[in-house]
mmCIF file of C-alpha atoms and ligand atoms in Angstrom:
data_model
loop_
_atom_site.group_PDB
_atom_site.id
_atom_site.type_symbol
_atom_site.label_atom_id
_atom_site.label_comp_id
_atom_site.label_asym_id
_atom_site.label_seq_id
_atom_site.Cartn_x
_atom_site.Cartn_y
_atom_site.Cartn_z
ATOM 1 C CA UNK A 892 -30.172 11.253 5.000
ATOM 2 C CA UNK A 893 -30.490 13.640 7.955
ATOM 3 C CA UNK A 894 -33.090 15.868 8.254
ATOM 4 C CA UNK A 895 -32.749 19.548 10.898
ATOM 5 C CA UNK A 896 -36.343 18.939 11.367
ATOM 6 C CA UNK A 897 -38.014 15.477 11.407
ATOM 7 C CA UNK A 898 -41.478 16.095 12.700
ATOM 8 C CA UNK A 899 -43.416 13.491 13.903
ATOM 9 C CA UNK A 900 -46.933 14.297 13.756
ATOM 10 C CA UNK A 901 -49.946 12.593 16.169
ATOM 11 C CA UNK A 902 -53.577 13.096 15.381
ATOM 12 C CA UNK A 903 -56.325 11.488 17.524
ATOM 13 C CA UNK A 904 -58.627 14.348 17.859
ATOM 14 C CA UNK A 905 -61.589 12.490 16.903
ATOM 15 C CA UNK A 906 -61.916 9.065 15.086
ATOM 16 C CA UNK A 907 -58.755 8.707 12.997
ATOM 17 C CA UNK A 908 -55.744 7.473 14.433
ATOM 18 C CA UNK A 909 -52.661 8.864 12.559
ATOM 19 C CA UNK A 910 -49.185 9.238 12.685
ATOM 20 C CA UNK A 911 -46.699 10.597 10.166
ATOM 21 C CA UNK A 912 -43.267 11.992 9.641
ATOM 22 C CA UNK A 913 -42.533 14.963 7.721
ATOM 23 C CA UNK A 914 -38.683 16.380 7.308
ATOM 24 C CA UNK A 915 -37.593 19.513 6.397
ATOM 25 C CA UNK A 916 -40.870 19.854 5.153
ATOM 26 C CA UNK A 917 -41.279 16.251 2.548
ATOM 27 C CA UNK A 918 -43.478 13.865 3.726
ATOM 28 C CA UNK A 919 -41.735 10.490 4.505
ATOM 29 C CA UNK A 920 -44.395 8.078 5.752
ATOM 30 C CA UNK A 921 -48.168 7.955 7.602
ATOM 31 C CA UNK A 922 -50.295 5.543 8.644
ATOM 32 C CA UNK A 923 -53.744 5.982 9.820
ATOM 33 C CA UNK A 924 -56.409 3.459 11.324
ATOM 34 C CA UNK A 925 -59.963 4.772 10.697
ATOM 35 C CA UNK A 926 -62.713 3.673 13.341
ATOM 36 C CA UNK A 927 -65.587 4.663 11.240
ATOM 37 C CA UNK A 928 -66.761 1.522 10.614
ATOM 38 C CA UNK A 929 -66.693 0.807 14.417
ATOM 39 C CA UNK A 930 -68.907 4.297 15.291
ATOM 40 C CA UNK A 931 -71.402 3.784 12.019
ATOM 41 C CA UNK A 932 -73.408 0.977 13.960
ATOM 42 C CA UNK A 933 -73.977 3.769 16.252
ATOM 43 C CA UNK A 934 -74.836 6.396 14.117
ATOM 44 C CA UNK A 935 -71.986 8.509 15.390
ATOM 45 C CA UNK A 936 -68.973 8.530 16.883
ATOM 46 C CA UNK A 937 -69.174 7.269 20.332
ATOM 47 C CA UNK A 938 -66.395 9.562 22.504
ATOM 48 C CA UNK A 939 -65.748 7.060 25.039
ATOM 49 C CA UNK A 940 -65.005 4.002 22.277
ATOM 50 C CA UNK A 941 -63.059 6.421 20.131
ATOM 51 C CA UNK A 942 -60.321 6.576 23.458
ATOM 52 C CA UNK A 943 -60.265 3.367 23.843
ATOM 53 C CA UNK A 944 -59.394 2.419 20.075
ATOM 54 C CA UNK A 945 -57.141 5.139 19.774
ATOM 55 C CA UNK A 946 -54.983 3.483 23.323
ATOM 56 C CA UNK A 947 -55.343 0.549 21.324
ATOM 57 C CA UNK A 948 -53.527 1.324 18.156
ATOM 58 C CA UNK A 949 -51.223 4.287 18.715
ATOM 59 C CA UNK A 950 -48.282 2.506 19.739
ATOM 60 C CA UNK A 951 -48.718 -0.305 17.027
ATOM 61 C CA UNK A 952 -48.755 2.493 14.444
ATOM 62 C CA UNK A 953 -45.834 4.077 15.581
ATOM 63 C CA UNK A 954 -44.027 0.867 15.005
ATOM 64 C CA UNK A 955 -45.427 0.354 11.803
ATOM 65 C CA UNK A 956 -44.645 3.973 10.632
ATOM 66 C CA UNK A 957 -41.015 3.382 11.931
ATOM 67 C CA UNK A 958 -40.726 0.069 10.102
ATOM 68 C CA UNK A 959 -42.190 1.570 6.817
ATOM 69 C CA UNK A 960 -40.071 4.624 6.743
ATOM 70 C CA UNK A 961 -37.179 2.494 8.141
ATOM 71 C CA UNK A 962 -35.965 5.671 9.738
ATOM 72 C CA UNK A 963 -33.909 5.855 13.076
ATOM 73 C CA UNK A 964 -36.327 6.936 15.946
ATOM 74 C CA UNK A 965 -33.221 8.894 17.454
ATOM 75 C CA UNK A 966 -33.455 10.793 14.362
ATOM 76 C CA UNK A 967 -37.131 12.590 15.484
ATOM 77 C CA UNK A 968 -36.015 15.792 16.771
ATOM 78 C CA UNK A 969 -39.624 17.490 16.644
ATOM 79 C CA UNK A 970 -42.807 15.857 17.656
ATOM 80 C CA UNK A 971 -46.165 17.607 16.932
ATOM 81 C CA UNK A 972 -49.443 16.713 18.436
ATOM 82 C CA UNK A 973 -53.293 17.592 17.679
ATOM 83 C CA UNK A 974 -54.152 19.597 20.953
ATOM 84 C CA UNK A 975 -57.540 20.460 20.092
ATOM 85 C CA UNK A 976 -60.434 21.271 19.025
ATOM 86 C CA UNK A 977 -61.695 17.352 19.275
ATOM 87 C CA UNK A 978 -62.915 14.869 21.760
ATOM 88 C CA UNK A 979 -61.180 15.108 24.875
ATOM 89 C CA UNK A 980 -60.618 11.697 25.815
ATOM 90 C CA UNK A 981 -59.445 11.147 22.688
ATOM 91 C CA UNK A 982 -56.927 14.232 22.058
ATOM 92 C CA UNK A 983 -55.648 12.899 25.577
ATOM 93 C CA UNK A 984 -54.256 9.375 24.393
ATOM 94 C CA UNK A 985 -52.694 11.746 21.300
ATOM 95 C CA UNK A 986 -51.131 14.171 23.498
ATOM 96 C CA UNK A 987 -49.706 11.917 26.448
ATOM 97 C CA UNK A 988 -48.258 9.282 23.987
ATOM 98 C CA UNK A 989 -46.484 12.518 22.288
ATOM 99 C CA UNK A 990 -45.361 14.084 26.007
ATOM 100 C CA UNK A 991 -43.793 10.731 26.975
ATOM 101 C CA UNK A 992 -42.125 9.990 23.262
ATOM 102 C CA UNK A 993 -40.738 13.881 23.472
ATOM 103 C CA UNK A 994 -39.557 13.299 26.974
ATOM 104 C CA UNK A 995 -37.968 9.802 26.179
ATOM 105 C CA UNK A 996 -35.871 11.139 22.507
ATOM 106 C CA UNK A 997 -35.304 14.722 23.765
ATOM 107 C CA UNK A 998 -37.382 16.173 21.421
ATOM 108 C CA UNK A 999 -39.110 19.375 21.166
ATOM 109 C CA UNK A 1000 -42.743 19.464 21.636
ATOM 110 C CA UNK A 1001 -45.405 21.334 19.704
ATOM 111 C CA UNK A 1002 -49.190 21.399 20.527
ATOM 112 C CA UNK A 1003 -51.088 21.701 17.265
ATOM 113 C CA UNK A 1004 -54.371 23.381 16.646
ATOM 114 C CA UNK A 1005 -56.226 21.032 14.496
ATOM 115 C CA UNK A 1006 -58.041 23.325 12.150
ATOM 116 C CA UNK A 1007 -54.911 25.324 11.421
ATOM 117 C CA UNK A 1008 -53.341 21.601 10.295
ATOM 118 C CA UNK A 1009 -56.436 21.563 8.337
ATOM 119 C CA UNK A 1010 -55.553 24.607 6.302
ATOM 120 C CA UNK A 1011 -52.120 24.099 5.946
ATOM 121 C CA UNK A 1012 -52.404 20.931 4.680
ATOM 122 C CA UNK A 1013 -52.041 22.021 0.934
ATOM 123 C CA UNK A 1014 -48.631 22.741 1.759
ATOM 124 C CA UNK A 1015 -48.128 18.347 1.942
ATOM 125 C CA UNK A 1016 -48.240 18.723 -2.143
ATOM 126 C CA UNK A 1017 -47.709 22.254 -3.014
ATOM 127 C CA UNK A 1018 -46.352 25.742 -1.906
ATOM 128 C CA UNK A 1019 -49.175 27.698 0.756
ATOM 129 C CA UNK A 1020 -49.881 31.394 -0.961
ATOM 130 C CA UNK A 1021 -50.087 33.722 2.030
ATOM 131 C CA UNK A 1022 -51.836 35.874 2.886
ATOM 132 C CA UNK A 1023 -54.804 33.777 1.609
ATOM 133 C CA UNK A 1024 -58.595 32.790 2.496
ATOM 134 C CA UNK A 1025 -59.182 29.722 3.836
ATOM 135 C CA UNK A 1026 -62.670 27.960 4.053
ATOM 136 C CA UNK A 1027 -62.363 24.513 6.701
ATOM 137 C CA UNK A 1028 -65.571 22.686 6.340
ATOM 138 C CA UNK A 1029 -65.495 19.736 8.097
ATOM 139 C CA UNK A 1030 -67.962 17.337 10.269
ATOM 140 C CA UNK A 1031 -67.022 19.556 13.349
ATOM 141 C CA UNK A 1032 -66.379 23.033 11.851
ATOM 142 C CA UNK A 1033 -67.024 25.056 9.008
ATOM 143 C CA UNK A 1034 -65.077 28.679 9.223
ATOM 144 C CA UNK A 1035 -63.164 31.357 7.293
ATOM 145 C CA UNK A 1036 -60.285 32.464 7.959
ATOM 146 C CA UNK A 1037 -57.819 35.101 7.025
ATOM 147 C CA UNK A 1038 -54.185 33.418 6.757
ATOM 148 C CA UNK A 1039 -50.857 35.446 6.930
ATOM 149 C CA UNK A 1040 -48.605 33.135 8.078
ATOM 150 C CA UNK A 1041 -47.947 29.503 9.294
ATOM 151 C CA UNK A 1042 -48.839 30.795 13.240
ATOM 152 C CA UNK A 1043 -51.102 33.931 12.253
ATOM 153 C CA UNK A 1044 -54.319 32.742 11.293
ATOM 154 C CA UNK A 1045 -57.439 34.616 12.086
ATOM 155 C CA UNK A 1046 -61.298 33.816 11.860
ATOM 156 C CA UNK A 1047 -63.638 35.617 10.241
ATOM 157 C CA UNK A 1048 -66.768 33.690 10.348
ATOM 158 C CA UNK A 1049 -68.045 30.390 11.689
ATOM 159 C CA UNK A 1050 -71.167 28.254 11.845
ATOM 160 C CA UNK A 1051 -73.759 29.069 14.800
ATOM 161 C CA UNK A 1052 -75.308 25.825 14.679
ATOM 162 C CA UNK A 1053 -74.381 22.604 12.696
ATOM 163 C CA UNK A 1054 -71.276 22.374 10.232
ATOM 164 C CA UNK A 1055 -71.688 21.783 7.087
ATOM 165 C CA UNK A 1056 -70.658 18.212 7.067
ATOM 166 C CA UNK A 1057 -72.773 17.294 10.534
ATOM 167 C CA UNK A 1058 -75.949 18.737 8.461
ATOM 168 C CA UNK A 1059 -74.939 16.152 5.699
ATOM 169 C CA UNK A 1060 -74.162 13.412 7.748
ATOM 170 C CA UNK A 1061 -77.857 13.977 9.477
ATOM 171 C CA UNK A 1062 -79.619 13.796 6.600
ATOM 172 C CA UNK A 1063 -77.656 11.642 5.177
ATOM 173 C CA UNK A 1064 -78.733 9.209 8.282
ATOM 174 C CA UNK A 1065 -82.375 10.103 7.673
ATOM 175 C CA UNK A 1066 -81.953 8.568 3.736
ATOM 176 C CA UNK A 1067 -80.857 5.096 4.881
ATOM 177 C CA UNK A 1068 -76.615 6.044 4.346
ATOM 178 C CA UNK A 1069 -73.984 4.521 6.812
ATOM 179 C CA UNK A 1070 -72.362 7.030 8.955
ATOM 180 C CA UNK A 1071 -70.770 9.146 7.886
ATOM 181 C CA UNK A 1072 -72.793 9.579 5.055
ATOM 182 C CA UNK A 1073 -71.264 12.877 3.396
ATOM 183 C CA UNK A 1074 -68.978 11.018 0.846
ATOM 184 C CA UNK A 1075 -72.230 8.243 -0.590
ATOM 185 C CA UNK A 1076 -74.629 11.515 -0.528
ATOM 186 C CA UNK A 1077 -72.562 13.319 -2.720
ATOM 187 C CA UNK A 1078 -72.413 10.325 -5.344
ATOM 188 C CA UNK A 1079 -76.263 10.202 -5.737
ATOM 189 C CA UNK A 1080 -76.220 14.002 -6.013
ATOM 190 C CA UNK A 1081 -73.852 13.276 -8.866
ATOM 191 C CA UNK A 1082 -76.988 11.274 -10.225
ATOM 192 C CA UNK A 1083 -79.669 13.399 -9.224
ATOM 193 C CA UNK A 1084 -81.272 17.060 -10.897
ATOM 194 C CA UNK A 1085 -80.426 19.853 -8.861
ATOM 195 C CA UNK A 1086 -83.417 22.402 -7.788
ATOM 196 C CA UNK A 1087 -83.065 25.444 -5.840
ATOM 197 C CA UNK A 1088 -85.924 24.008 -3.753
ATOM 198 C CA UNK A 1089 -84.435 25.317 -0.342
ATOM 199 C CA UNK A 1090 -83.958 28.725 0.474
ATOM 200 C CA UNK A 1091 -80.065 29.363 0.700
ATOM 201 C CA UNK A 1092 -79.851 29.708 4.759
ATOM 202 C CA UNK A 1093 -78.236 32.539 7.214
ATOM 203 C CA UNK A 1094 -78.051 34.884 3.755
ATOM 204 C CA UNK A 1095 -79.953 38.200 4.655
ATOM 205 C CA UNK A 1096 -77.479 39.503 7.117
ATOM 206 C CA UNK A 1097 -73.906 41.272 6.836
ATOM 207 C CA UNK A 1098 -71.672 39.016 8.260
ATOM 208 C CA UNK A 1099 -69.189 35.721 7.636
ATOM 209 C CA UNK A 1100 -71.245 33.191 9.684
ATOM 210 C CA UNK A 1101 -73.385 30.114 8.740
ATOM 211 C CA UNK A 1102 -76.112 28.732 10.461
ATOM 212 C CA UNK A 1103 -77.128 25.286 8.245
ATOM 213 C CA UNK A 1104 -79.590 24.148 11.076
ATOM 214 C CA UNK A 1105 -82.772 25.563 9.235
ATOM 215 C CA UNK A 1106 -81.897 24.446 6.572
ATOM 216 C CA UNK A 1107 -81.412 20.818 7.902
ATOM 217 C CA UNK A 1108 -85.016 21.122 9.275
ATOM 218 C CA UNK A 1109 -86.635 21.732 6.013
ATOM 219 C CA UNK A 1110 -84.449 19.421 4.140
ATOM 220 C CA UNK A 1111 -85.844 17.168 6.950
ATOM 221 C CA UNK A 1112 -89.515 17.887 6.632
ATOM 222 C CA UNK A 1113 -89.280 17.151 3.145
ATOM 223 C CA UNK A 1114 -88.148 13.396 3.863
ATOM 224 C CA UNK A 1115 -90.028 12.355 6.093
ATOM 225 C CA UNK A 1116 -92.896 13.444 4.024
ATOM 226 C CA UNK A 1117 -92.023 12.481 0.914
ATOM 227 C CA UNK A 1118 -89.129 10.123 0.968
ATOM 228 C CA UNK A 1119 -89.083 8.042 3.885
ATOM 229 C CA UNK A 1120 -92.255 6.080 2.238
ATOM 230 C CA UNK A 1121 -90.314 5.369 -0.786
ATOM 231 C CA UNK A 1122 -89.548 1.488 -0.533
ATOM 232 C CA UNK A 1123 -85.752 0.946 -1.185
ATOM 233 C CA UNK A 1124 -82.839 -0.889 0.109
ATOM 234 C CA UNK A 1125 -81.767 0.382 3.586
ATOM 235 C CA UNK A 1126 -78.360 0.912 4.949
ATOM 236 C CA UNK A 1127 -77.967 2.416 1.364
ATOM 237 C CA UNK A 1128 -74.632 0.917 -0.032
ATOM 238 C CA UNK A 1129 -75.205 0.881 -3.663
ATOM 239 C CA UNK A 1130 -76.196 4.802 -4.460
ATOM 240 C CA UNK A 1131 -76.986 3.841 -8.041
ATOM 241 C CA UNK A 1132 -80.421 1.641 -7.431
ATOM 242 C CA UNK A 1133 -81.631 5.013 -5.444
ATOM 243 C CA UNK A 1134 -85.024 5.714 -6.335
ATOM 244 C CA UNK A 1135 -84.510 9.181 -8.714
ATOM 245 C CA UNK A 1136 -86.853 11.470 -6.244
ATOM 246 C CA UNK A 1137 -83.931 10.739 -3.707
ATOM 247 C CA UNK A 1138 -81.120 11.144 -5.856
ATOM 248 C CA UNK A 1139 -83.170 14.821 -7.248
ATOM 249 C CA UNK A 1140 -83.013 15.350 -2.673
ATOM 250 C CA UNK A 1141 -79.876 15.143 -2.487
ATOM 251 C CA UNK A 1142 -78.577 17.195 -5.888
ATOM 252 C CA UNK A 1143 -80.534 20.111 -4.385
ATOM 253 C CA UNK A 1144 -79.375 19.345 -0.657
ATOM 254 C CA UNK A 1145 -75.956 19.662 -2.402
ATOM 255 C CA UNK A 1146 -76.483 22.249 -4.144
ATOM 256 C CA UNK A 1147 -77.841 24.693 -1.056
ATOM 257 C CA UNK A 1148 -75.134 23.672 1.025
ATOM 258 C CA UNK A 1149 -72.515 24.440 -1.857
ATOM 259 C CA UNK A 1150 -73.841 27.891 -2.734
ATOM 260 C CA UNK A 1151 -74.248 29.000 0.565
ATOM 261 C CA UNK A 1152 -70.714 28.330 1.661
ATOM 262 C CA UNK A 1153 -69.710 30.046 -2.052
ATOM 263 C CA UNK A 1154 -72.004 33.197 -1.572
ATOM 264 C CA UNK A 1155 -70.062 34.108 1.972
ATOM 265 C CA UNK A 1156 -66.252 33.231 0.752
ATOM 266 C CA UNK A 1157 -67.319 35.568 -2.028
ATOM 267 C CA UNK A 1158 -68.742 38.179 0.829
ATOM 268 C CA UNK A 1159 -65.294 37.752 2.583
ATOM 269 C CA UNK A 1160 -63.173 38.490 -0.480
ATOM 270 C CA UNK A 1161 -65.111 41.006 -0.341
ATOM 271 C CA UNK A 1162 -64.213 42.566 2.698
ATOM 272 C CA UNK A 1163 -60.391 41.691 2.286
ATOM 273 C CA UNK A 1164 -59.817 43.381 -1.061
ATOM 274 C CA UNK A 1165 -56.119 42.027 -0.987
ATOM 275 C CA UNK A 1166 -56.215 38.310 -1.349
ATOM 276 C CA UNK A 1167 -55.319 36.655 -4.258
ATOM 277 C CA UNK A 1168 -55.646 33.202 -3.439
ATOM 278 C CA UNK A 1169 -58.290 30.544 -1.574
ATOM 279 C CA UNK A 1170 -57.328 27.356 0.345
ATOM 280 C CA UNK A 1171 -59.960 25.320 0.696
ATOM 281 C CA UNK A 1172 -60.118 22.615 3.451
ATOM 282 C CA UNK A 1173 -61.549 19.714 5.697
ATOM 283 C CA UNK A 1174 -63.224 16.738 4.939
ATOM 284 C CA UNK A 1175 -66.398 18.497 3.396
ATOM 285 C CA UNK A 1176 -63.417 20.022 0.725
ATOM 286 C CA UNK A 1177 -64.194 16.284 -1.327
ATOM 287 C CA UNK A 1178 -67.625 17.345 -2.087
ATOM 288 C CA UNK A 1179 -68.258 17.590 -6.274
ATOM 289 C CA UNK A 1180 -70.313 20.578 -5.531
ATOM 290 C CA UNK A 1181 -68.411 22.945 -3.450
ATOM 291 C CA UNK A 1182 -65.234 22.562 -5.606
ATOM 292 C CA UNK A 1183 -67.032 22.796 -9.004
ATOM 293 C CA UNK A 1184 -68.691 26.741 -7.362
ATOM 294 C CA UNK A 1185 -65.279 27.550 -5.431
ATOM 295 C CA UNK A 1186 -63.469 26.669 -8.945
ATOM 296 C CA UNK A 1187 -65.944 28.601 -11.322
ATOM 297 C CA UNK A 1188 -65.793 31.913 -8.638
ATOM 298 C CA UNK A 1189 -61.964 31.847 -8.379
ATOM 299 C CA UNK A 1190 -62.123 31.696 -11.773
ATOM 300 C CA UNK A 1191 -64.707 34.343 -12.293
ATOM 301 C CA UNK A 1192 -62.208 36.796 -9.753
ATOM 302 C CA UNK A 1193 -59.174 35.699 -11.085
ATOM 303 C CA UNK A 1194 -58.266 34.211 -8.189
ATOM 304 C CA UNK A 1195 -56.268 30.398 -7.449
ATOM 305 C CA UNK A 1196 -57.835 28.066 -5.522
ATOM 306 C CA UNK A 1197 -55.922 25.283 -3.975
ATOM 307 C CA UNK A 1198 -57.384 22.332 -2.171
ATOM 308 C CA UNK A 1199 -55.536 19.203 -0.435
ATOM 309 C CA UNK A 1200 -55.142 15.894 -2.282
ATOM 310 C CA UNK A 1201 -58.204 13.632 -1.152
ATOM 311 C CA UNK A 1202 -56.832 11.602 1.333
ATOM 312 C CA UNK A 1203 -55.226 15.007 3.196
ATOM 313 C CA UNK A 1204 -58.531 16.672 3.097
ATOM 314 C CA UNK A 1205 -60.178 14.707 5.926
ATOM 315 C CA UNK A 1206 -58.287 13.962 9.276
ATOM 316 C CA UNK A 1207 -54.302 12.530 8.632
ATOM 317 C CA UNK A 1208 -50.982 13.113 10.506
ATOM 318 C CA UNK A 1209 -49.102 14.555 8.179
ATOM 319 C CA UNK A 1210 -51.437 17.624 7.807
ATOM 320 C CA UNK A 1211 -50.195 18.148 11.881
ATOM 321 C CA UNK A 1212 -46.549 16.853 11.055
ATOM 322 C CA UNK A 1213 -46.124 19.261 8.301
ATOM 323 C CA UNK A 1214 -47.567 21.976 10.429
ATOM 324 C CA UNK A 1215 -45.681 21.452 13.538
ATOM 325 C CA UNK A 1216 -42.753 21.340 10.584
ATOM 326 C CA UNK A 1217 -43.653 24.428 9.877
ATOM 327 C CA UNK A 1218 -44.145 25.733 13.011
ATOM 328 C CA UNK A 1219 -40.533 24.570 14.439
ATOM 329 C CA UNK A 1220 -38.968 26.074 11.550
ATOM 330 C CA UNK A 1221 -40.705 29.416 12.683
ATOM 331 C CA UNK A 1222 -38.145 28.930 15.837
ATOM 332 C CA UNK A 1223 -42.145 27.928 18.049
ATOM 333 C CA UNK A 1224 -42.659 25.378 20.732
ATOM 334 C CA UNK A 1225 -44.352 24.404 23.601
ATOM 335 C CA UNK A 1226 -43.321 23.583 27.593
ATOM 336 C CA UNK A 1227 -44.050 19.776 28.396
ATOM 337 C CA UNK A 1228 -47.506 20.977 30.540
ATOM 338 C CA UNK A 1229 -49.382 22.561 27.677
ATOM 339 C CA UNK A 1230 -52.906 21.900 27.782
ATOM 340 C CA UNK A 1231 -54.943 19.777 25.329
ATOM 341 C CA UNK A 1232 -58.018 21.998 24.028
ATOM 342 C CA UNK A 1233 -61.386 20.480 23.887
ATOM 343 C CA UNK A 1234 -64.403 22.055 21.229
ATOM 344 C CA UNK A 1235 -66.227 24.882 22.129
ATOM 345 C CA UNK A 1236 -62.891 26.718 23.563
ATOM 346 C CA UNK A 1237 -60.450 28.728 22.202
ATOM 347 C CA UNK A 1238 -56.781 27.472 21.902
ATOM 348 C CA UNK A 1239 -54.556 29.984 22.882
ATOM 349 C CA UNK A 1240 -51.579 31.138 21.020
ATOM 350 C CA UNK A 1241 -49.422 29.803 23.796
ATOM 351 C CA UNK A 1242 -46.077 28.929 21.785
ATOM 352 C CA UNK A 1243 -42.644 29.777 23.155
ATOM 353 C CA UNK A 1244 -39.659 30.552 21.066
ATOM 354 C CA UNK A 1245 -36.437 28.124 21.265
ATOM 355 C CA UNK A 1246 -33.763 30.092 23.036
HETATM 356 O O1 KG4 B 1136 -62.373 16.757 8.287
HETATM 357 P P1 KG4 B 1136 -63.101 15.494 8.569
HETATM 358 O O2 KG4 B 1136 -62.461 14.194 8.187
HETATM 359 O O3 KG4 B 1136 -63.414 15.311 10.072
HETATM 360 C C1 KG4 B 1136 -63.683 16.326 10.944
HETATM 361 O O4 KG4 B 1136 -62.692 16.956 11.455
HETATM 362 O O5 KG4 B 1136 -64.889 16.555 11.150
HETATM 363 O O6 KG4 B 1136 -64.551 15.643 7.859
HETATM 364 C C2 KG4 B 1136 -65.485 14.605 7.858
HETATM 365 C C3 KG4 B 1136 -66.762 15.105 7.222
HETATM 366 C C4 KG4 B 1136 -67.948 14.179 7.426
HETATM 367 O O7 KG4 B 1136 -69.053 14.960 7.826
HETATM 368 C C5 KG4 B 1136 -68.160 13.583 6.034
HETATM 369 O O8 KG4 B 1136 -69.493 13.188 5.793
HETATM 370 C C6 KG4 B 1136 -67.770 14.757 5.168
HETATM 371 O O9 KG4 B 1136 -66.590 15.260 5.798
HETATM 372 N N1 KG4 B 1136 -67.500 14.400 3.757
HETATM 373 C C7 KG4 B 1136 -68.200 14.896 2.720
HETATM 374 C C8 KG4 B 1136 -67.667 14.312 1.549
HETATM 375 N N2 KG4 B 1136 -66.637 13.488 1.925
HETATM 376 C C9 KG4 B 1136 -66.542 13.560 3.288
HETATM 377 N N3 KG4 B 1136 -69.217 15.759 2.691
HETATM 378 C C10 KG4 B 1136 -69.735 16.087 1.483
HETATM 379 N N4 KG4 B 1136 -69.269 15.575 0.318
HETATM 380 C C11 KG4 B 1136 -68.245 14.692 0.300
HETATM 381 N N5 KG4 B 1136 -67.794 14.209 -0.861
HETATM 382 ZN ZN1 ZN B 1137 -60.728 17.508 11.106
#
């Protein structure tokens, strides 16, 4: 089988390794190797250890994703790479392994912006409706965006403070869960009675921003108050011998952080009176909550909502091998010295079209 684009696709951006090959737009193989484990006895992820695994298991992964797909390396004619936003040291290992593996098969290189891979990720199982919302909450981000096209993507609102999923993972830290604790939070939520004991943060304004810091506080307060006394099995592994005034915490944690992100994608559709359809993203995009009052509002505006598969929602490489697919099939590349983008700045729309 020959494929006129096989896309490699490299993500290292922050502590997932993974690699995957995507052509003419069907997903063919990826592997990933997840240092979570490595980073929870810290607490966190630990930038300088995340480079260092990431050296360590790129090129074995590659191999592995070449054996399992049993394709001819020859055959990559596109290579995509996670550029930023990210870790530095980490999107560096990403981006050099994919400058020398584009200089060595001749390939064309394309620096990928990680949150647009985010949003497009849907695509990996299903057709992208454009123009669309899109709402990436993730551990680093949580934005909207307005989406025309593969390469025209703007933001309308972002957090000012913590993301959605950093809140959670803080006070998920504070209850006794292994980092990162967003996934084992939500499952006691699932066992817990939801209040509307915090006020709905960053609400009494106009605009499409968040700001989940406040919230955090008081969601804090409240623990170390009430909770932290409680006597119960700490690292929590087992979310089902929580005492019930934690599980009741986190249902109403949940249900804050849910509404809030559902009252302002609401606000935004809003403003942009022609959109049809939401994408939701990032890793935050698993959470029971979120989809259950995304789901019954899309329903409520007759609206679709379409969210990644699981294991596509938090970070892969075939989210940035199907959008660097998707981006060489718009006729976009990059030059061999393109820069790799760390948080905090912009990445520029730099592309150059194939002559
Ligand atoms: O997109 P992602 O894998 O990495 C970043 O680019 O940040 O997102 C990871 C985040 C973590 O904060 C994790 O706790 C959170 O997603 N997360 C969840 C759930 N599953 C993962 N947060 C809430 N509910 C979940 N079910
Ligand atoms: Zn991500």
């Amino acid at each position: 089988m020959s494929y006129k684009i096989l896309c490699l696709g490299i993500e290292t951006s922050c502590d997932e390794t993974s690699l995957a090959l995507v052509g003419d737009g069907e997903l063919l193989g990826h592997v990933l190797a997840s240092q979570s484990e490595l980073h929870a006895l810290f607490g966190g992820v630990v930038p300088e250890l995340a480079s260092r695994e990431h050296y360590r298991y790129i090129g074995k992964l590659f191999d592995e994703l070449m054996q399992r797909t049993q394709l001819d390396i020859h055959a990559i004619n596109t290579i995509a790479v996670a550029r930023g936003p990210g870790l530095l040291g980490s999107l560096l290992v990403g981006v050099a392994f994919a400058k020398a593996l584009a200089i060595g098969l001749n390939a064309r290189i394309i620096g990928v912006n990680h949150l647009h891979a985010h949003l497009l990720a849907v695509g990996l199982t299903q057709k992208i409706p454009f123009p669309s919302l899109g709402l990436l909450v993730s551990g680093g981000h949580t934005n909207i965006y307005r989406l025309e096209a593969p390469n025209r993507i703007e933001q309308l609102g972002k957090t000012l403070d913590d993301a959605a999923g950093e809140a959670v993972d803080k006070i998920g830290n504070l209850l006794g869960f292994p980092y990162p604790g967003g996934a084992l939070l939500d499952q006691a939520a699932q066992l817990g009675k939801p209040s509307l004991a915090f006020t709905l943060p960053y609400l009494h304004n106009n605009n499409l921003d968040f700001s989940f810091s406040g919230l955090k506080t008081a969601v804090a307060t409240y623990i170390q108050q009430n909770l932290q006394p409680l006597n119960y099995a700490r690292p929590v592994t087992d979310v089902t011998t929580l005492p019930a005034a934690v599980l009741d915490l986190c249902a109403s944690f949940n249900l804050a952080i849910a509404k809030t992100l559902v009252i302002k994608v609401h606000r935004a559709l809003e403003h942009e009176r022609d959109l049809q359809h939401v994408l939701l993203a990032g890793g935050v995009a698993a959470n029971s909550c979120l989809r259950q009052e995304l789901t019954q509002l899309t329903h409520d505006l007759h609206m679709s909502l379409h969210v990644p598969t699981p294991l596509f929602c938090t970070d892969n490489g075939a989210m940035i091998a199907y959008a660097g697919y998707l981006l060489a099939n718009l006729g976009l590349e990059h030059d061999l010295d393109f820069e790799t983008i760390p948080r905090g700045r912009i990445i520029p729309n730099d592309y150059k079209s194939q002559s």
